[in-house]
mmCIF file of C-alpha atoms in Angstrom:
data_model
loop_
_atom_site.group_PDB
_atom_site.id
_atom_site.type_symbol
_atom_site.label_atom_id
_atom_site.label_comp_id
_atom_site.label_asym_id
_atom_site.label_seq_id
_atom_site.Cartn_x
_atom_site.Cartn_y
_atom_site.Cartn_z
ATOM 1 C CA MET A 1 8.427 1.490 -37.146
ATOM 2 C CA GLU A 2 7.750 -1.242 -34.577
ATOM 3 C CA ILE A 3 10.157 -1.578 -31.643
ATOM 4 C CA LEU A 4 10.615 -4.783 -29.672
ATOM 5 C CA ALA A 5 11.179 -4.197 -25.940
ATOM 6 C CA PHE A 6 12.533 -7.052 -23.832
ATOM 7 C CA GLY A 7 12.354 -7.460 -20.045
ATOM 8 C CA VAL A 8 9.400 -5.134 -19.536
ATOM 9 C CA GLN A 9 7.875 -5.228 -16.051
ATOM 10 C CA GLY A 10 4.105 -5.064 -15.629
ATOM 11 C CA ASP A 11 4.231 -1.581 -14.083
ATOM 12 C CA GLU A 12 6.527 -0.414 -16.862
ATOM 13 C CA LYS A 13 4.498 -1.541 -19.880
ATOM 14 C CA PRO A 14 1.799 1.173 -19.906
ATOM 15 C CA LEU A 15 4.458 3.855 -19.404
ATOM 16 C CA ILE A 16 6.464 2.586 -22.388
ATOM 17 C CA GLU A 17 3.390 2.318 -24.611
ATOM 18 C CA LYS A 18 2.273 5.835 -23.678
ATOM 19 C CA ALA A 19 5.729 7.325 -24.227
ATOM 20 C CA PHE A 20 6.064 5.882 -27.748
ATOM 21 C CA ALA A 21 2.437 6.569 -28.731
ATOM 22 C CA GLY A 22 2.181 8.594 -31.914
ATOM 23 C CA GLN A 23 5.820 7.944 -32.815
ATOM 24 C CA HIS A 24 6.425 4.210 -33.051
ATOM 25 C CA GLU A 25 4.603 0.989 -32.330
ATOM 26 C CA VAL A 26 6.148 -0.958 -29.446
ATOM 27 C CA ARG A 27 5.779 -4.627 -28.624
ATOM 28 C CA CYS A 28 6.576 -5.393 -24.976
ATOM 29 C CA LEU A 29 7.883 -8.773 -23.792
ATOM 30 C CA ASP A 30 8.486 -9.838 -20.203
ATOM 31 C CA VAL A 31 11.308 -12.204 -21.201
ATOM 32 C CA PHE A 32 14.902 -10.990 -21.048
ATOM 33 C CA LEU A 33 17.113 -10.636 -24.079
ATOM 34 C CA ASN A 34 19.702 -13.420 -24.171
ATOM 35 C CA GLU A 35 20.927 -16.214 -26.443
ATOM 36 C CA ASP A 36 17.634 -18.109 -26.137
ATOM 37 C CA THR A 37 15.358 -15.143 -26.863
ATOM 38 C CA ALA A 38 17.432 -13.167 -29.398
ATOM 39 C CA PRO A 39 15.864 -14.954 -32.412
ATOM 40 C CA ILE A 40 12.499 -13.389 -31.461
ATOM 41 C CA ALA A 41 13.915 -10.036 -32.578
ATOM 42 C CA ALA A 42 14.256 -11.114 -36.230
ATOM 43 C CA GLY A 43 12.778 -8.406 -38.430
ATOM 44 C CA TYR A 44 12.956 -5.646 -35.767
ATOM 45 C CA GLU A 45 15.338 -2.827 -36.645
ATOM 46 C CA ILE A 46 15.204 -1.404 -33.103
ATOM 47 C CA VAL A 47 15.335 -3.498 -29.937
ATOM 48 C CA SER A 48 15.145 -2.207 -26.378
ATOM 49 C CA SER A 49 16.836 -4.197 -23.607
ATOM 50 C CA SER A 50 16.732 -4.141 -19.817
ATOM 51 C CA VAL A 51 19.530 -4.132 -17.274
ATOM 52 C CA ASN A 52 19.538 -7.938 -16.928
ATOM 53 C CA ALA A 53 19.896 -8.622 -20.647
ATOM 54 C CA ASP A 54 22.909 -10.659 -21.765
ATOM 55 C CA LEU A 55 24.218 -8.901 -24.843
ATOM 56 C CA ASN A 56 27.332 -10.947 -25.497
ATOM 57 C CA GLY A 57 28.891 -11.303 -28.917
ATOM 58 C CA ARG A 58 26.757 -14.273 -29.907
ATOM 59 C CA VAL A 59 23.540 -12.468 -28.997
ATOM 60 C CA LEU A 60 24.610 -9.377 -30.906
ATOM 61 C CA ARG A 61 25.470 -11.423 -33.997
ATOM 62 C CA THR A 62 22.048 -13.089 -33.835
ATOM 63 C CA LEU A 63 20.374 -9.688 -33.590
ATOM 64 C CA ALA A 64 22.405 -8.258 -36.448
ATOM 65 C CA ALA A 65 21.694 -11.281 -38.656
ATOM 66 C CA GLY A 66 17.970 -10.774 -38.011
ATOM 67 C CA GLY A 67 18.072 -7.156 -39.153
ATOM 68 C CA THR A 68 18.482 -5.311 -35.863
ATOM 69 C CA ARG A 69 20.516 -2.118 -36.253
ATOM 70 C CA MET A 70 19.878 -0.335 -32.950
ATOM 71 C CA ILE A 71 19.770 -1.448 -29.301
ATOM 72 C CA ALA A 72 18.312 0.982 -26.770
ATOM 73 C CA GLN A 73 19.190 -0.217 -23.285
ATOM 74 C CA ARG A 74 16.915 1.045 -20.530
ATOM 75 C CA SER A 75 19.577 1.401 -17.845
ATOM 76 C CA THR A 76 22.653 3.369 -16.907
ATOM 77 C CA GLY A 77 24.954 0.374 -16.550
ATOM 78 C CA PHE A 78 26.184 -1.325 -19.708
ATOM 79 C CA ASN A 79 28.656 -3.930 -18.437
ATOM 80 C CA ASN A 80 26.298 -6.557 -19.902
ATOM 81 C CA ILE A 81 26.998 -5.406 -23.477
ATOM 82 C CA ASP A 82 29.952 -6.502 -25.610
ATOM 83 C CA LEU A 83 30.572 -3.069 -27.088
ATOM 84 C CA ALA A 84 33.549 -4.211 -29.152
ATOM 85 C CA ALA A 85 31.342 -6.742 -30.910
ATOM 86 C CA ALA A 86 28.578 -4.153 -31.351
ATOM 87 C CA ARG A 87 30.967 -1.731 -33.048
ATOM 88 C CA GLU A 88 32.362 -4.493 -35.235
ATOM 89 C CA LEU A 89 28.826 -5.345 -36.352
ATOM 90 C CA GLY A 90 27.956 -1.704 -36.923
ATOM 91 C CA LEU A 91 25.201 -1.709 -34.302
ATOM 92 C CA THR A 92 24.074 1.514 -32.664
ATOM 93 C CA VAL A 93 23.852 1.074 -28.889
ATOM 94 C CA SER A 94 22.511 3.624 -26.437
ATOM 95 C CA ARG A 95 21.922 3.742 -22.726
ATOM 96 C CA VAL A 96 20.325 6.053 -20.160
ATOM 97 C CA SER A 97 23.196 8.065 -18.737
ATOM 98 C CA TYR A 98 21.067 9.812 -16.118
ATOM 99 C CA TYR A 99 17.858 9.357 -14.155
ATOM 100 C CA SER A 100 16.647 10.376 -10.700
ATOM 101 C CA PRO A 101 19.534 9.773 -8.285
ATOM 102 C CA TYR A 102 17.106 10.071 -5.390
ATOM 103 C CA SER A 103 15.407 6.776 -6.214
ATOM 104 C CA VAL A 104 18.587 4.770 -5.559
ATOM 105 C CA ALA A 105 19.923 6.953 -2.745
ATOM 106 C CA GLU A 106 16.644 6.817 -0.830
ATOM 107 C CA PHE A 107 16.405 3.058 -1.308
ATOM 108 C CA ALA A 108 19.977 2.594 -0.069
ATOM 109 C CA TRP A 109 18.960 4.405 3.090
ATOM 110 C CA THR A 110 15.846 2.232 3.303
ATOM 111 C CA LEU A 111 18.080 -0.849 3.339
ATOM 112 C CA ALA A 112 20.422 0.715 5.891
ATOM 113 C CA MET A 113 17.576 1.563 8.254
ATOM 114 C CA ALA A 114 15.858 -1.788 7.716
ATOM 115 C CA VAL A 115 18.914 -3.752 8.854
ATOM 116 C CA ASN A 116 19.837 -1.278 11.594
ATOM 117 C CA ARG A 117 16.379 -1.304 13.170
ATOM 118 C CA ARG A 118 15.590 -4.978 12.349
ATOM 119 C CA ILE A 119 12.460 -3.996 10.445
ATOM 120 C CA VAL A 120 12.023 -7.271 8.549
ATOM 121 C CA ARG A 121 12.432 -9.395 11.669
ATOM 122 C CA ALA A 122 10.040 -7.149 13.608
ATOM 123 C CA SER A 123 7.431 -7.292 10.838
ATOM 124 C CA ASN A 124 7.645 -11.085 10.641
ATOM 125 C CA ARG A 125 7.185 -11.334 14.411
ATOM 126 C CA THR A 126 4.154 -9.098 14.577
ATOM 127 C CA ARG A 127 2.488 -11.119 11.819
ATOM 128 C CA ASP A 128 2.638 -14.002 14.310
ATOM 129 C CA PHE A 129 1.431 -11.681 17.114
ATOM 130 C CA ASP A 130 4.854 -11.857 18.758
ATOM 131 C CA PHE A 131 5.397 -8.360 20.133
ATOM 132 C CA ARG A 132 8.634 -8.906 22.066
ATOM 133 C CA LEU A 133 11.515 -6.475 21.555
ATOM 134 C CA ASN A 134 14.333 -8.865 22.362
ATOM 135 C CA GLY A 135 16.851 -8.918 19.502
ATOM 136 C CA LEU A 136 15.450 -5.800 17.832
ATOM 137 C CA MET A 137 17.736 -3.163 19.352
ATOM 138 C CA GLY A 138 19.254 -0.815 16.774
ATOM 139 C CA ARG A 139 21.611 2.137 17.014
ATOM 140 C CA ASP A 140 21.311 5.903 16.648
ATOM 141 C CA LEU A 141 23.133 7.009 13.505
ATOM 142 C CA ARG A 142 23.633 10.609 14.596
ATOM 143 C CA GLY A 143 27.291 11.180 15.406
ATOM 144 C CA ARG A 144 28.425 7.969 13.712
ATOM 145 C CA THR A 145 30.559 7.820 10.579
ATOM 146 C CA VAL A 146 29.265 7.004 7.111
ATOM 147 C CA GLY A 147 31.581 5.963 4.283
ATOM 148 C CA VAL A 148 30.395 6.625 0.736
ATOM 149 C CA LEU A 149 32.238 4.833 -2.068
ATOM 150 C CA GLY A 150 31.419 6.814 -5.171
ATOM 151 C CA THR A 151 30.248 10.404 -4.791
ATOM 152 C CA GLY A 152 28.630 11.078 -8.142
ATOM 153 C CA LYS A 153 24.993 12.075 -8.434
ATOM 154 C CA ILE A 154 23.658 9.106 -6.440
ATOM 155 C CA GLY A 155 26.471 9.218 -3.898
ATOM 156 C CA GLU A 156 25.877 12.929 -3.427
ATOM 157 C CA ALA A 157 22.149 12.368 -2.844
ATOM 158 C CA PHE A 158 23.007 9.628 -0.324
ATOM 159 C CA THR A 159 25.486 11.974 1.380
ATOM 160 C CA ARG A 160 22.907 14.738 1.721
ATOM 161 C CA ILE A 161 20.623 12.344 3.581
ATOM 162 C CA ALA A 162 23.524 11.256 5.803
ATOM 163 C CA HIS A 163 24.236 14.911 6.537
ATOM 164 C CA GLY A 164 20.617 15.288 7.589
ATOM 165 C CA PHE A 165 21.097 12.435 10.053
ATOM 166 C CA GLY A 166 24.013 14.346 11.581
ATOM 167 C CA MET A 167 26.671 11.816 10.608
ATOM 168 C CA ASN A 168 30.390 12.285 10.043
ATOM 169 C CA LEU A 169 31.076 12.004 6.309
ATOM 170 C CA LEU A 170 33.893 10.045 4.655
ATOM 171 C CA GLY A 171 34.157 9.649 0.902
ATOM 172 C CA TRP A 172 36.219 7.898 -1.722
ATOM 173 C CA ASP A 173 36.182 8.514 -5.464
ATOM 174 C CA VAL A 174 38.553 9.186 -8.331
ATOM 175 C CA ALA A 175 37.451 12.839 -8.201
ATOM 176 C CA ARG A 176 36.099 14.934 -5.357
ATOM 177 C CA ASN A 177 32.559 16.239 -5.535
ATOM 178 C CA PRO A 178 32.564 19.904 -4.399
ATOM 179 C CA ALA A 179 28.975 19.586 -3.167
ATOM 180 C CA CYS A 180 29.993 16.742 -0.842
ATOM 181 C CA VAL A 181 33.035 18.685 0.383
ATOM 182 C CA GLU A 182 30.739 21.616 1.161
ATOM 183 C CA LEU A 183 28.635 19.274 3.302
ATOM 184 C CA GLY A 184 31.730 18.433 5.324
ATOM 185 C CA MET A 185 32.852 15.234 3.611
ATOM 186 C CA GLU A 186 36.476 14.211 4.114
ATOM 187 C CA TYR A 187 37.948 12.256 1.206
ATOM 188 C CA VAL A 188 40.207 9.431 2.338
ATOM 189 C CA ASP A 189 41.868 6.309 0.970
ATOM 190 C CA LYS A 190 39.325 3.528 0.620
ATOM 191 C CA ASP A 191 41.165 1.349 3.161
ATOM 192 C CA VAL A 192 40.817 4.148 5.715
ATOM 193 C CA LEU A 193 37.129 4.412 4.839
ATOM 194 C CA PHE A 194 36.632 0.663 5.256
ATOM 195 C CA ALA A 195 38.320 0.695 8.664
ATOM 196 C CA SER A 196 36.630 3.842 10.012
ATOM 197 C CA ALA A 197 33.021 3.832 8.856
ATOM 198 C CA ASP A 198 30.055 2.558 10.860
ATOM 199 C CA LEU A 199 27.928 2.504 7.707
ATOM 200 C CA ILE A 200 29.336 1.899 4.222
ATOM 201 C CA SER A 201 27.304 2.420 1.051
ATOM 202 C CA LEU A 202 28.526 1.604 -2.462
ATOM 203 C CA HIS A 203 27.765 3.949 -5.367
ATOM 204 C CA VAL A 204 30.504 3.255 -7.917
ATOM 205 C CA PRO A 205 29.962 1.727 -11.372
ATOM 206 C CA LEU A 206 31.048 -1.830 -12.100
ATOM 207 C CA LEU A 207 34.292 -1.631 -14.060
ATOM 208 C CA GLU A 208 37.346 -3.822 -14.235
ATOM 209 C CA ALA A 209 38.957 -1.577 -11.615
ATOM 210 C CA THR A 210 35.984 -1.799 -9.236
ATOM 211 C CA HIS A 211 35.143 -5.498 -9.602
ATOM 212 C CA HIS A 212 35.265 -6.952 -6.054
ATOM 213 C CA ILE A 213 36.375 -3.610 -4.676
ATOM 214 C CA VAL A 214 34.932 -5.038 -1.472
ATOM 215 C CA ASP A 215 36.997 -8.214 -1.360
ATOM 216 C CA ALA A 216 38.024 -10.502 1.499
ATOM 217 C CA ARG A 217 40.738 -8.106 2.664
ATOM 218 C CA ALA A 218 38.409 -5.108 2.609
ATOM 219 C CA LEU A 219 35.747 -7.014 4.552
ATOM 220 C CA LYS A 220 38.249 -8.004 7.227
ATOM 221 C CA THR A 221 39.325 -4.364 7.479
ATOM 222 C CA MET A 222 35.801 -3.256 8.363
ATOM 223 C CA LYS A 223 34.489 -2.925 11.888
ATOM 224 C CA ASP A 224 32.758 -5.972 13.331
ATOM 225 C CA ASP A 225 29.611 -3.901 13.856
ATOM 226 C CA VAL A 226 29.521 -2.169 10.471
ATOM 227 C CA ILE A 227 26.441 -1.853 8.261
ATOM 228 C CA LEU A 228 27.197 -2.551 4.581
ATOM 229 C CA VAL A 229 24.821 -1.509 1.795
ATOM 230 C CA ASN A 230 25.102 -2.155 -1.940
ATOM 231 C CA SER A 231 22.518 -0.703 -4.313
ATOM 232 C CA SER A 232 24.893 -0.283 -7.246
ATOM 233 C CA ARG A 233 26.184 -3.487 -8.891
ATOM 234 C CA GLY A 234 26.534 -6.960 -7.400
ATOM 235 C CA GLY A 235 30.037 -7.486 -8.739
ATOM 236 C CA LEU A 236 31.406 -4.802 -6.426
ATOM 237 C CA ILE A 237 31.341 -7.318 -3.550
ATOM 238 C CA ASP A 238 32.997 -10.717 -3.343
ATOM 239 C CA THR A 239 29.853 -12.474 -2.127
ATOM 240 C CA ASP A 240 31.583 -15.704 -1.077
ATOM 241 C CA ALA A 241 33.943 -13.687 1.117
ATOM 242 C CA LEU A 242 30.978 -11.770 2.533
ATOM 243 C CA VAL A 243 29.232 -15.016 3.470
ATOM 244 C CA THR A 244 32.408 -16.163 5.237
ATOM 245 C CA GLU A 245 32.460 -13.021 7.367
ATOM 246 C CA LEU A 246 28.746 -13.264 8.135
ATOM 247 C CA ARG A 247 29.158 -16.876 9.244
ATOM 248 C CA SER A 248 31.727 -15.723 11.774
ATOM 249 C CA GLY A 249 29.136 -13.399 13.318
ATOM 250 C CA ARG A 250 30.458 -10.111 12.004
ATOM 251 C CA PHE A 251 28.484 -7.036 10.886
ATOM 252 C CA VAL A 252 25.389 -5.469 12.372
ATOM 253 C CA GLY A 253 23.662 -5.806 9.038
ATOM 254 C CA VAL A 254 24.008 -6.052 5.288
ATOM 255 C CA GLY A 255 21.531 -4.627 2.788
ATOM 256 C CA LEU A 256 21.848 -5.812 -0.809
ATOM 257 C CA ASP A 257 19.703 -4.726 -3.729
ATOM 258 C CA VAL A 258 22.086 -6.350 -6.194
ATOM 259 C CA TYR A 259 23.896 -9.680 -6.415
ATOM 260 C CA GLU A 260 26.827 -10.599 -8.622
ATOM 261 C CA ALA A 261 25.085 -13.701 -10.029
ATOM 262 C CA GLU A 262 21.622 -12.116 -10.283
ATOM 263 C CA ALA A 263 21.219 -12.675 -14.031
ATOM 264 C CA GLY A 264 18.622 -15.380 -14.563
ATOM 265 C CA LEU A 265 17.273 -14.880 -11.028
ATOM 266 C CA PHE A 266 16.270 -11.302 -10.329
ATOM 267 C CA PHE A 267 13.009 -10.052 -11.850
ATOM 268 C CA LEU A 268 11.796 -13.663 -12.159
ATOM 269 C CA ASP A 269 9.550 -15.864 -10.004
ATOM 270 C CA LYS A 270 11.707 -18.736 -8.732
ATOM 271 C CA SER A 271 9.527 -19.511 -5.717
ATOM 272 C CA LEU A 272 8.482 -22.950 -6.957
ATOM 273 C CA GLU A 273 11.955 -24.036 -8.044
ATOM 274 C CA ALA A 274 14.897 -25.520 -6.182
ATOM 275 C CA VAL A 275 17.543 -22.891 -5.481
ATOM 276 C CA GLU A 276 20.704 -23.882 -7.322
ATOM 277 C CA ASP A 277 22.770 -20.909 -6.185
ATOM 278 C CA ASP A 278 24.235 -22.091 -2.868
ATOM 279 C CA THR A 279 25.808 -18.713 -2.107
ATOM 280 C CA LEU A 280 22.543 -16.805 -2.467
ATOM 281 C CA ALA A 281 20.638 -19.490 -0.577
ATOM 282 C CA ARG A 282 23.079 -19.137 2.330
ATOM 283 C CA LEU A 283 23.078 -15.354 2.144
ATOM 284 C CA VAL A 284 19.328 -14.953 2.597
ATOM 285 C CA THR A 285 19.308 -17.163 5.698
ATOM 286 C CA PHE A 286 21.251 -14.678 7.826
ATOM 287 C CA PRO A 287 18.898 -12.753 10.105
ATOM 288 C CA ASN A 288 20.940 -9.556 9.726
ATOM 289 C CA VAL A 289 20.827 -9.570 5.902
ATOM 290 C CA VAL A 290 18.149 -8.028 3.698
ATOM 291 C CA VAL A 291 18.223 -8.887 -0.016
ATOM 292 C CA THR A 292 15.962 -7.174 -2.536
ATOM 293 C CA SER A 293 15.808 -7.794 -6.275
ATOM 294 C CA HIS A 294 17.427 -4.772 -7.954
ATOM 295 C CA GLN A 295 14.521 -2.445 -7.259
ATOM 296 C CA ALA A 296 16.326 0.664 -6.019
ATOM 297 C CA TYR A 297 15.720 2.490 -9.311
ATOM 298 C CA TYR A 298 12.080 1.406 -9.453
ATOM 299 C CA THR A 299 10.134 4.589 -8.754
ATOM 300 C CA HIS A 300 7.586 6.242 -10.995
ATOM 301 C CA GLU A 301 9.877 9.239 -11.454
ATOM 302 C CA ALA A 302 13.035 7.269 -12.268
ATOM 303 C CA VAL A 303 11.345 4.771 -14.588
ATOM 304 C CA GLY A 304 9.585 7.640 -16.334
ATOM 305 C CA GLN A 305 12.897 9.377 -16.950
ATOM 306 C CA ILE A 306 14.469 6.135 -18.178
ATOM 307 C CA ILE A 307 11.657 5.622 -20.680
ATOM 308 C CA ASP A 308 11.674 9.250 -21.843
ATOM 309 C CA THR A 309 15.416 9.052 -22.457
ATOM 310 C CA THR A 310 14.980 5.771 -24.335
ATOM 311 C CA VAL A 311 12.392 7.432 -26.580
ATOM 312 C CA ALA A 312 14.844 10.283 -27.202
ATOM 313 C CA ASN A 313 17.635 7.788 -27.970
ATOM 314 C CA VAL A 314 15.446 6.119 -30.573
ATOM 315 C CA ALA A 315 14.610 9.520 -32.088
ATOM 316 C CA ASP A 316 18.329 10.329 -32.284
ATOM 317 C CA TYR A 317 19.015 7.050 -34.074
ATOM 318 C CA VAL A 318 16.238 7.627 -36.596
ATOM 319 C CA ALA A 319 17.547 11.152 -37.245
ATOM 320 C CA GLY A 320 21.159 9.984 -37.487
ATOM 321 C CA ARG A 321 22.234 11.915 -34.403
ATOM 322 C CA ARG A 322 24.608 11.030 -31.561
ATOM 323 C CA SER A 323 24.238 12.053 -27.941
ATOM 324 C CA GLU A 324 25.909 11.537 -24.579
ATOM 325 C CA ASN A 325 23.904 8.302 -24.338
ATOM 326 C CA THR A 326 25.448 6.763 -27.476
ATOM 327 C CA LEU A 327 27.832 3.898 -26.687
ATOM 328 C CA SER A 328 28.281 2.632 -30.233
ATOM 329 C CA PRO A 329 29.541 3.743 -32.663
ATOM 330 C CA LEU A 330 32.291 5.739 -31.001
#
């Protein structure tokens, strides 16, 4: 059977081809699966999608009409998939429920340290042989308070690193993680966390209940000299409200690996085009903001696990099995 994989990065392609070798043929495309590209999948029973695919009802109906019966998404998040429509059409949909939490947790800390110690600004200066230190002063994190929203596997990994820095640990989640409690984490109401933390990192999934969990009110609650990091989902932050606070001179730094309107932008080369997104264009101009393009998961280990799980999901579909990764059917 030949599988059509959309949104495959250059580094990812040889790993996918190697993983499926001897089992199925795989055709890799660098374009993302959406309404414009869905007709390409005609005749493919199995399609693999990436995190930035747009699998709305119209796309799913196009896929189903072309003979697609299974969609294997290569990501943990699935807020981009209309699951109700998939179940109505009888499509099997799977995701990757787990991969290395260290990839994202370590990258979140990379963003935090980059904005705290002004790494990007310093690097840009030294490229111009400007070796002054003015404006590059950071802060010790030891003894300061970190607030972790979401203490699942990634949040726990982030917390362990914070513990290594010697920070005071605050957490918020619907359920307490015993491992984080053992490290000394105190679970508090999220408003208390927003008001108390010197560094806030987001590790919750994007759900209806968490959409804009960091809204205008939450941002105003935070300390003026807070560091805010988001390596989870862009929709967790009200970006327009964040820009308003940044324009007023608040926050030591903001590190964003995700953006709520990233679809159609991230993973693509837009360097020769006019930027139509005014909010993003304004956001990247702030000297205390670092924006990266959804790369926190992008390590050899994590991508390898994602691909291996995708191969297993396809094998389950072929064998008529369900697993914890099966989203449709119920």
